PDB file of C-alpha atoms in Angstrom:
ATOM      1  CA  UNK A1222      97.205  82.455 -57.263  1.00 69.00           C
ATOM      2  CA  UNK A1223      95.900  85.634 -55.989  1.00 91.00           C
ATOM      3  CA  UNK A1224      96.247  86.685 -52.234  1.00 96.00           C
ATOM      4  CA  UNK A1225      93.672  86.408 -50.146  1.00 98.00           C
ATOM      5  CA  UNK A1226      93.615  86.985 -46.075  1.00 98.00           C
ATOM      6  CA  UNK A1227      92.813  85.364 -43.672  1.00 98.00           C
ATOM      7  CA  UNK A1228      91.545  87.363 -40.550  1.00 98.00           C
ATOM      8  CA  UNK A1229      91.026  85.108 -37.176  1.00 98.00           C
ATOM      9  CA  UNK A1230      89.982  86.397 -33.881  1.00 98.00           C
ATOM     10  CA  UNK A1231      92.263  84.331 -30.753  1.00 98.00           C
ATOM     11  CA  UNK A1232      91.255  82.266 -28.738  1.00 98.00           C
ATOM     12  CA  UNK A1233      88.611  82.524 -25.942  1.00 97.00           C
ATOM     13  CA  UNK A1234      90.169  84.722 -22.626  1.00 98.00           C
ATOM     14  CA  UNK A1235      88.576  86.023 -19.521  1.00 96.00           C
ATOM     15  CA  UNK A1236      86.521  88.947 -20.018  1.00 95.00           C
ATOM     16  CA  UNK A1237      84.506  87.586 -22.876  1.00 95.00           C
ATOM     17  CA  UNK A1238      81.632  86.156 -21.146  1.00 89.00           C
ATOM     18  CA  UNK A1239      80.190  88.069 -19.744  1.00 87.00           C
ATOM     19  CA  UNK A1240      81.796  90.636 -21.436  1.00 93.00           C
ATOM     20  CA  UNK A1241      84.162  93.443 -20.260  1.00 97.00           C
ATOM     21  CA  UNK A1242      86.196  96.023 -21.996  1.00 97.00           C
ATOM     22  CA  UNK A1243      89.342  93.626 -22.581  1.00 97.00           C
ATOM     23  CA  UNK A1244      91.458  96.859 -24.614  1.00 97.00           C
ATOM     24  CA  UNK A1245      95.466  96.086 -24.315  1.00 97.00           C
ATOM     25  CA  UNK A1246      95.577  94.006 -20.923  1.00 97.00           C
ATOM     26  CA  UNK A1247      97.492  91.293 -21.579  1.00 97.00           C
ATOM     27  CA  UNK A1248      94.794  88.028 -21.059  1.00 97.00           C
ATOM     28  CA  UNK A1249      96.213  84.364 -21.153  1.00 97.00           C
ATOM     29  CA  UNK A1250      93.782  82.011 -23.197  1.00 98.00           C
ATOM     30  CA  UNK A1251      91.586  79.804 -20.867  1.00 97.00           C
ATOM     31  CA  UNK A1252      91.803  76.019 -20.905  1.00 97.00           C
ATOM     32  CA  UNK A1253      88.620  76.226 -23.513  1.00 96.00           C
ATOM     33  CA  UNK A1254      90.374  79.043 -25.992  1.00 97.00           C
ATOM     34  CA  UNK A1255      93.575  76.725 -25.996  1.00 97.00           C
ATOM     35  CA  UNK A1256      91.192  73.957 -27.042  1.00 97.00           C
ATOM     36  CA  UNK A1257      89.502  76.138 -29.798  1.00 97.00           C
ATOM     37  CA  UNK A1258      92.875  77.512 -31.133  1.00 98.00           C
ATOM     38  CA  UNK A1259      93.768  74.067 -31.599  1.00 97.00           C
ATOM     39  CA  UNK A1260      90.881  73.097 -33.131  1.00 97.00           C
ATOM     40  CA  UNK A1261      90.643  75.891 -35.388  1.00 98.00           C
ATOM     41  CA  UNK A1262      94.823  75.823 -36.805  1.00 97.00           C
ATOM     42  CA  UNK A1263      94.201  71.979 -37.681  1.00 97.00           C
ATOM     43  CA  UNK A1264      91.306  73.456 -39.855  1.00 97.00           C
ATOM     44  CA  UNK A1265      93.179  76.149 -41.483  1.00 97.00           C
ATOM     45  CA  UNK A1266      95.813  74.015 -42.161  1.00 97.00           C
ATOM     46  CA  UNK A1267      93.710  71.420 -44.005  1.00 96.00           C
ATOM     47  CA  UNK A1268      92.418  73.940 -45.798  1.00 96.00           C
ATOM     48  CA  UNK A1269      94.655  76.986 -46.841  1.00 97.00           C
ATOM     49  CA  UNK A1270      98.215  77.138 -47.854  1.00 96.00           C
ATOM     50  CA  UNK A1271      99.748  79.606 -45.623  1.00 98.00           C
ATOM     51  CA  UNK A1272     102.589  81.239 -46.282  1.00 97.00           C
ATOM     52  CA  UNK A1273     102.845  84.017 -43.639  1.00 98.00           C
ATOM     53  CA  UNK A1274     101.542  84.877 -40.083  1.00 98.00           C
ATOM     54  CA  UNK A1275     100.779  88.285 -38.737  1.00 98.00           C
ATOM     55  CA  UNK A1276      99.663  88.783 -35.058  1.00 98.00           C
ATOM     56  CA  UNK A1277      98.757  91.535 -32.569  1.00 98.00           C
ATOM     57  CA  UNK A1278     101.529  91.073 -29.743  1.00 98.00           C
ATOM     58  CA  UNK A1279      98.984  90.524 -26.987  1.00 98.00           C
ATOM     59  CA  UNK A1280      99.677  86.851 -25.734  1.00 98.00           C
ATOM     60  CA  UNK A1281      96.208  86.131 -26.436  1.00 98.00           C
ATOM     61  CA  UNK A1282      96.235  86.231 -30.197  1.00 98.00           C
ATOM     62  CA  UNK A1283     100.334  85.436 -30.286  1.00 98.00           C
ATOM     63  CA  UNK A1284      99.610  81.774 -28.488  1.00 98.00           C
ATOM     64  CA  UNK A1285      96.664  81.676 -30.971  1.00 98.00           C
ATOM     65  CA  UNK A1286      98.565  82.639 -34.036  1.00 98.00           C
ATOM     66  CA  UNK A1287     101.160  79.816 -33.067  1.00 98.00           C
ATOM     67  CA  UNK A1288      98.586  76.814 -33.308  1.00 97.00           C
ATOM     68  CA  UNK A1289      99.244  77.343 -37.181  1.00 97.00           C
ATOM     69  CA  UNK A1290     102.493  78.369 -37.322  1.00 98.00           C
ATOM     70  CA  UNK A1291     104.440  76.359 -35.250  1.00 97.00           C
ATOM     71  CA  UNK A1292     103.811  72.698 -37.026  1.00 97.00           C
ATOM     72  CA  UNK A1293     104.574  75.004 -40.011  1.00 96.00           C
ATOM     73  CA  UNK A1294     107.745  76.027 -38.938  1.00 97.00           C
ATOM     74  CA  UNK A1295     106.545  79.905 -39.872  1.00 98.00           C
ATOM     75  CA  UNK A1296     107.176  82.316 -37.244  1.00 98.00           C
ATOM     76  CA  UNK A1297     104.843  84.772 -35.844  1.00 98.00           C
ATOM     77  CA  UNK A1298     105.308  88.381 -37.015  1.00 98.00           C
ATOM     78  CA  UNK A1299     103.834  90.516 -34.449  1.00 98.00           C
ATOM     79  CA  UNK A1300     102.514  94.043 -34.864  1.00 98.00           C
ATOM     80  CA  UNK A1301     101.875  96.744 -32.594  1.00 97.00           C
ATOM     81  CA  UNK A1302      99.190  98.294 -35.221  1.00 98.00           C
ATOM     82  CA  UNK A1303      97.039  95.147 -35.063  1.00 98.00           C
ATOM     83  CA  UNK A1304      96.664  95.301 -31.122  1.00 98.00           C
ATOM     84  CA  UNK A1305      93.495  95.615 -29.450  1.00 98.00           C
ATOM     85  CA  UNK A1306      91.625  99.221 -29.609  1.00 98.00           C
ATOM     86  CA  UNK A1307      92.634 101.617 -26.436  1.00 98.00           C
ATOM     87  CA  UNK A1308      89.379 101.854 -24.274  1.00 98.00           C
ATOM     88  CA  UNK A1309      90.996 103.952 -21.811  1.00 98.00           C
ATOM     89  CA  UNK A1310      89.592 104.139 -18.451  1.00 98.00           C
ATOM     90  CA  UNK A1311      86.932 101.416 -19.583  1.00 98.00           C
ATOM     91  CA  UNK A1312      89.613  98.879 -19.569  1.00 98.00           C
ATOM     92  CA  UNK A1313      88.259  96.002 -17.675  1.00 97.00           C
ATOM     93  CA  UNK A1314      84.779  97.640 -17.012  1.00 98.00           C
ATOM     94  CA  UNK A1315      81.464  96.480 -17.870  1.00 97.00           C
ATOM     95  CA  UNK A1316      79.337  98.141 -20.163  1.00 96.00           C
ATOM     96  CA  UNK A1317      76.900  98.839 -17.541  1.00 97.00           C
ATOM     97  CA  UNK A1318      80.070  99.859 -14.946  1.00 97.00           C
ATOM     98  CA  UNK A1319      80.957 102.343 -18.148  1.00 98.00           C
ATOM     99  CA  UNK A1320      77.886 103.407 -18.524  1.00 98.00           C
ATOM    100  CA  UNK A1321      77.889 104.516 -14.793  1.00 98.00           C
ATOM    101  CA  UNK A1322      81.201 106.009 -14.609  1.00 98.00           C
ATOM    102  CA  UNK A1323      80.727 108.298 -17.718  1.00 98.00           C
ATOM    103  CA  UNK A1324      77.705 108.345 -18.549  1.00 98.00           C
ATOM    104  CA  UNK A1325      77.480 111.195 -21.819  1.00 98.00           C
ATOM    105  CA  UNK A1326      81.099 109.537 -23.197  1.00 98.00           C
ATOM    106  CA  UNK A1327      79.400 106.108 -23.260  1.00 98.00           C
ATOM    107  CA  UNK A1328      76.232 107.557 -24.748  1.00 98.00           C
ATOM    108  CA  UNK A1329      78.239 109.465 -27.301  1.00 98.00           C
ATOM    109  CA  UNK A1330      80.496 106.193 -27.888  1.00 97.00           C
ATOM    110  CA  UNK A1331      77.389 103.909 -28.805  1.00 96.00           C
ATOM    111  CA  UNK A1332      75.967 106.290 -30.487  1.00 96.00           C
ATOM    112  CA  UNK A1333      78.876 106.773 -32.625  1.00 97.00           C
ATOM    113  CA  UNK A1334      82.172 105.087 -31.692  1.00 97.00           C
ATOM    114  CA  UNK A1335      84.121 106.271 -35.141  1.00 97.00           C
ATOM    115  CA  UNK A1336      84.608 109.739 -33.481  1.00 98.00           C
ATOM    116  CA  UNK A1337      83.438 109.159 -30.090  1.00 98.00           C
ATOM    117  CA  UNK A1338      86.440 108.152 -27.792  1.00 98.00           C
ATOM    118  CA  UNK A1339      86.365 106.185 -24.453  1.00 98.00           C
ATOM    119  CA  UNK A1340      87.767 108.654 -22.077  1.00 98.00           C
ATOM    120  CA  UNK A1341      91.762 108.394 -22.211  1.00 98.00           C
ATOM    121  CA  UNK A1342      91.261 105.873 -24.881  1.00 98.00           C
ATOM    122  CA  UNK A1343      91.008 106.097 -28.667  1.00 98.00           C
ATOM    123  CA  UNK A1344      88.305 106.540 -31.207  1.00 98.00           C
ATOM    124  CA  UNK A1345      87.749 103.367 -34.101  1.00 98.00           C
ATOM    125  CA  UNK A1346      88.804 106.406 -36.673  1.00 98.00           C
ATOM    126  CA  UNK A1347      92.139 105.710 -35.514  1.00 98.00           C
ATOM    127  CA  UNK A1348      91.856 101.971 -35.150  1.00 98.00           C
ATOM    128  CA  UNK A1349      91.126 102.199 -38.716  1.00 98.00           C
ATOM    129  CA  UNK A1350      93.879 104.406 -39.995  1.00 98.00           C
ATOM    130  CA  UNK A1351      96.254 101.719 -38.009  1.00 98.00           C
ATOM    131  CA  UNK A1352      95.210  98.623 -38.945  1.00 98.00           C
ATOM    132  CA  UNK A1353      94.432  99.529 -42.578  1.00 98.00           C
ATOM    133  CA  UNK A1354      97.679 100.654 -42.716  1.00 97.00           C
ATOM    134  CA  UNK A1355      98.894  97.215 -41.038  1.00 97.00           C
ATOM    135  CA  UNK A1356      96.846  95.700 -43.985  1.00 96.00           C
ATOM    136  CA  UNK A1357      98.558  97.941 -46.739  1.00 96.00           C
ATOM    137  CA  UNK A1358     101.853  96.852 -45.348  1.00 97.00           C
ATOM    138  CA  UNK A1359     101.247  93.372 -45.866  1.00 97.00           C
ATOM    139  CA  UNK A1360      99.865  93.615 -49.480  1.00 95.00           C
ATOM    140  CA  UNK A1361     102.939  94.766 -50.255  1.00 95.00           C
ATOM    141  CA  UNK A1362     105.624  92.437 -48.585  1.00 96.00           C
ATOM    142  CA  UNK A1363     102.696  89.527 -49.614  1.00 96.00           C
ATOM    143  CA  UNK A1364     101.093  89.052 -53.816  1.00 91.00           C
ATOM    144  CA  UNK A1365      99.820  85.800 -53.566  1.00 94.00           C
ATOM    145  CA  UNK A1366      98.830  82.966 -50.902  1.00 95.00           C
ATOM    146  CA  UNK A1367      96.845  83.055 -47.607  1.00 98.00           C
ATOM    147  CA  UNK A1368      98.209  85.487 -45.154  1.00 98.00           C
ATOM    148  CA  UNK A1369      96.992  85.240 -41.510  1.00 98.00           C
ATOM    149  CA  UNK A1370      96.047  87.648 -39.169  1.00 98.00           C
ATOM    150  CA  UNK A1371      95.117  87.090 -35.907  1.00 98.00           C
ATOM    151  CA  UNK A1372      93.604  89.766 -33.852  1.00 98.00           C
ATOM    152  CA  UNK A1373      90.807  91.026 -31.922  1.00 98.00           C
ATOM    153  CA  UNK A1374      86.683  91.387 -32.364  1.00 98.00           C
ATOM    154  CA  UNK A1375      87.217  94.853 -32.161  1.00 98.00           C
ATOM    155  CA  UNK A1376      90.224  95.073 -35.091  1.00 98.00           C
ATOM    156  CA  UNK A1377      88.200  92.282 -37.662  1.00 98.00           C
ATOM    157  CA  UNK A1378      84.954  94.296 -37.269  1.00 98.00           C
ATOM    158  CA  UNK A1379      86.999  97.518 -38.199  1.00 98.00           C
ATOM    159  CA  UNK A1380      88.789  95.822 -40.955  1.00 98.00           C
ATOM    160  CA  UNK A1381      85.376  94.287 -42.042  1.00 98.00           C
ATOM    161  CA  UNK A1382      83.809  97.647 -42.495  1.00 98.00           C
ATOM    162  CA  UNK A1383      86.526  99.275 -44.067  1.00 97.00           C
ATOM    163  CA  UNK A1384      86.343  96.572 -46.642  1.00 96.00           C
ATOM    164  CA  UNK A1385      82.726  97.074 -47.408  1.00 96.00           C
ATOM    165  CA  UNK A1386      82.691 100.641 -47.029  1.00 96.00           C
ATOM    166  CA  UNK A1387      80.417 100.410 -44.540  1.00 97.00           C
ATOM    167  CA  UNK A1388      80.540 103.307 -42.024  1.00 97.00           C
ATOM    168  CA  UNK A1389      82.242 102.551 -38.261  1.00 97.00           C
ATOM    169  CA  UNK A1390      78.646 103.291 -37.160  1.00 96.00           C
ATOM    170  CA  UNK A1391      77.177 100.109 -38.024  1.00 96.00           C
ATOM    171  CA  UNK A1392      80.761  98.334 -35.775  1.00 97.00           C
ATOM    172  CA  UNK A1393      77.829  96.780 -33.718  1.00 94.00           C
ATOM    173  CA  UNK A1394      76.344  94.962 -36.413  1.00 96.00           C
ATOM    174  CA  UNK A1395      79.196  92.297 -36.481  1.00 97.00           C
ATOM    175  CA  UNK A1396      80.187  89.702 -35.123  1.00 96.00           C
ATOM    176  CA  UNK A1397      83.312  87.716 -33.770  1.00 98.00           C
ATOM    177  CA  UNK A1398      83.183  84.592 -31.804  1.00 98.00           C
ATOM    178  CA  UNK A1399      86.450  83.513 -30.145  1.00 98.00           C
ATOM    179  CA  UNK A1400      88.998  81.839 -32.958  1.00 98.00           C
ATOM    180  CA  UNK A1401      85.984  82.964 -35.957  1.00 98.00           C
ATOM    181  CA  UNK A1402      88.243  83.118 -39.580  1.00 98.00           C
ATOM    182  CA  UNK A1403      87.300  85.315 -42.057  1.00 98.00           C
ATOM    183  CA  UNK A1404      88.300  84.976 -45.583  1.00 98.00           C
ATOM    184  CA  UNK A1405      89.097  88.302 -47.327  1.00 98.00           C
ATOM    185  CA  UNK A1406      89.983  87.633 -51.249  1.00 97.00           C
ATOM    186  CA  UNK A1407      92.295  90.531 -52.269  1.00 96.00           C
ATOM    187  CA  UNK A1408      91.490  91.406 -56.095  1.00 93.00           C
ATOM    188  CA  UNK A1409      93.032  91.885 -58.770  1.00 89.00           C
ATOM    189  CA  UNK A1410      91.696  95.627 -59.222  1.00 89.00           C
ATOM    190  CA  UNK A1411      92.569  96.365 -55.636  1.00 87.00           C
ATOM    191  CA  UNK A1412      89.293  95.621 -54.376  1.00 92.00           C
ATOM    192  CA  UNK A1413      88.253  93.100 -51.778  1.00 96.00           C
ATOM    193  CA  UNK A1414      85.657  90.370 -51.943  1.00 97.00           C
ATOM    194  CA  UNK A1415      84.566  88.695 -48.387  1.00 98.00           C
ATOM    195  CA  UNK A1416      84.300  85.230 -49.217  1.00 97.00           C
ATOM    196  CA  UNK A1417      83.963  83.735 -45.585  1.00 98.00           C
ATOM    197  CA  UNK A1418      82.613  85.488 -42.386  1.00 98.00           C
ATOM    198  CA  UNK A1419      83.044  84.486 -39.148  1.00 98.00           C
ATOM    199  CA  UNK A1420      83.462  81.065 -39.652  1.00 98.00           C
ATOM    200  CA  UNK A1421      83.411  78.419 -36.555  1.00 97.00           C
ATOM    201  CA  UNK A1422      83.168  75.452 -38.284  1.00 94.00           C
ATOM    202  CA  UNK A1423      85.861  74.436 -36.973  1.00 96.00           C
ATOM    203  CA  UNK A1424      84.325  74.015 -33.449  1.00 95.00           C
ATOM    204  CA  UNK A1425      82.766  70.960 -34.220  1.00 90.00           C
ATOM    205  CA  UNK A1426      86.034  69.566 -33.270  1.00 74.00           C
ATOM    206  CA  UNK A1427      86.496  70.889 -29.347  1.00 72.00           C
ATOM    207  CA  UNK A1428      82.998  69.669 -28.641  1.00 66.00           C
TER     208      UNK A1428
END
């Protein structure tokens, strides 16, 4: 069996709707986002053998990750280099309260967020040079099975560009929704194949 990954945004958290820069605060899941994680680790467990969780350490996505692992008895491996992107002085703002504060860096940041940073904050250049590396890492220590990784809209869009090498100016193109998997077949050439995309079928069950 080949490897393939499995990438799953957490759970839904305050700050989504409507939305805010979230970034690196530290946001417990709501009473709903506990109901989707649950909802959505019964699903992966029905359907994927996994054999090894990898989580950003924000609570968010390690409470998330644990609604597969723990009736698995696999333990949560957290990494820093999945974590949400750095938005700087955006954290917790608005697009429009962004927008007003800085003005030219937001423009700049729409217009091209790959080399355009949030003020203090980081460009999705370096998200990418992270979090691929996070992904090289576990191609190595991983050559077969389904490997989770649960992270942030902001870290699967990034990861989903790189593997279509797509440039990080079409980031806004994609999209997320809270607990979404993504099935990212690994193959044997190196390559990647995206074989499911921001999945929610597993909703269905918290309704």
């Amino acid at each position: 069996m080949s490897l393939e990954l499995l990438l799953i945004r957490h759970g839904e958290v305050p700050g989504i709707d409507p939305p805010r820069f979230r970034g690196r605060q530290d946001l417990a899941l709501t009473d709903l986002g506990k109901v989707q994680a649950h909802a959505m680790g019964e699903w992966v467990r029905d359907h994927f053998n996994v054999s090894a969780i990898y989580a950003s350490p924000l609570s968010r996505c390690i409470d998330t990750a644990n609604t597969i692992g723990n009736p698995l008895a696999l333990k949560v491996q957290a990494s820093m280099d999945l974590t949400d992107t750095d938005y700087g002085r955006w954290t917790g703002l608005t697009d429009l309260e962004a927008a007003a504060r800085d003005p030219e860096p937001f423009r700049a940041w729409m217009h091209d967020p790959g080399i355009n940073p949030p003020p203090d904050g980081e460009t999705l250049r370096q998200v990418e040079v992270r979090v691929v590396g996070a992904l090289h890492t576990i191609q190595r220590h991983h050559a077969s099975g389904s490997v989770v990784l649960v992270t942030h809209d902001a870290i699967i869009r990034v990861l989903i560009l790189h593997v279509l090498q797509a440039p990080l100016t079409h980031y806004a193109s994609l999209r997320q929704d809270p607990t979404a998997v993504n099935r990212i077949e690994v193959r044997a050439d190196g390559g990647y194949r995206i074989a499911l995309l921001n999945s929610t079928a597993h909703l269905a069950r918290a309704a």
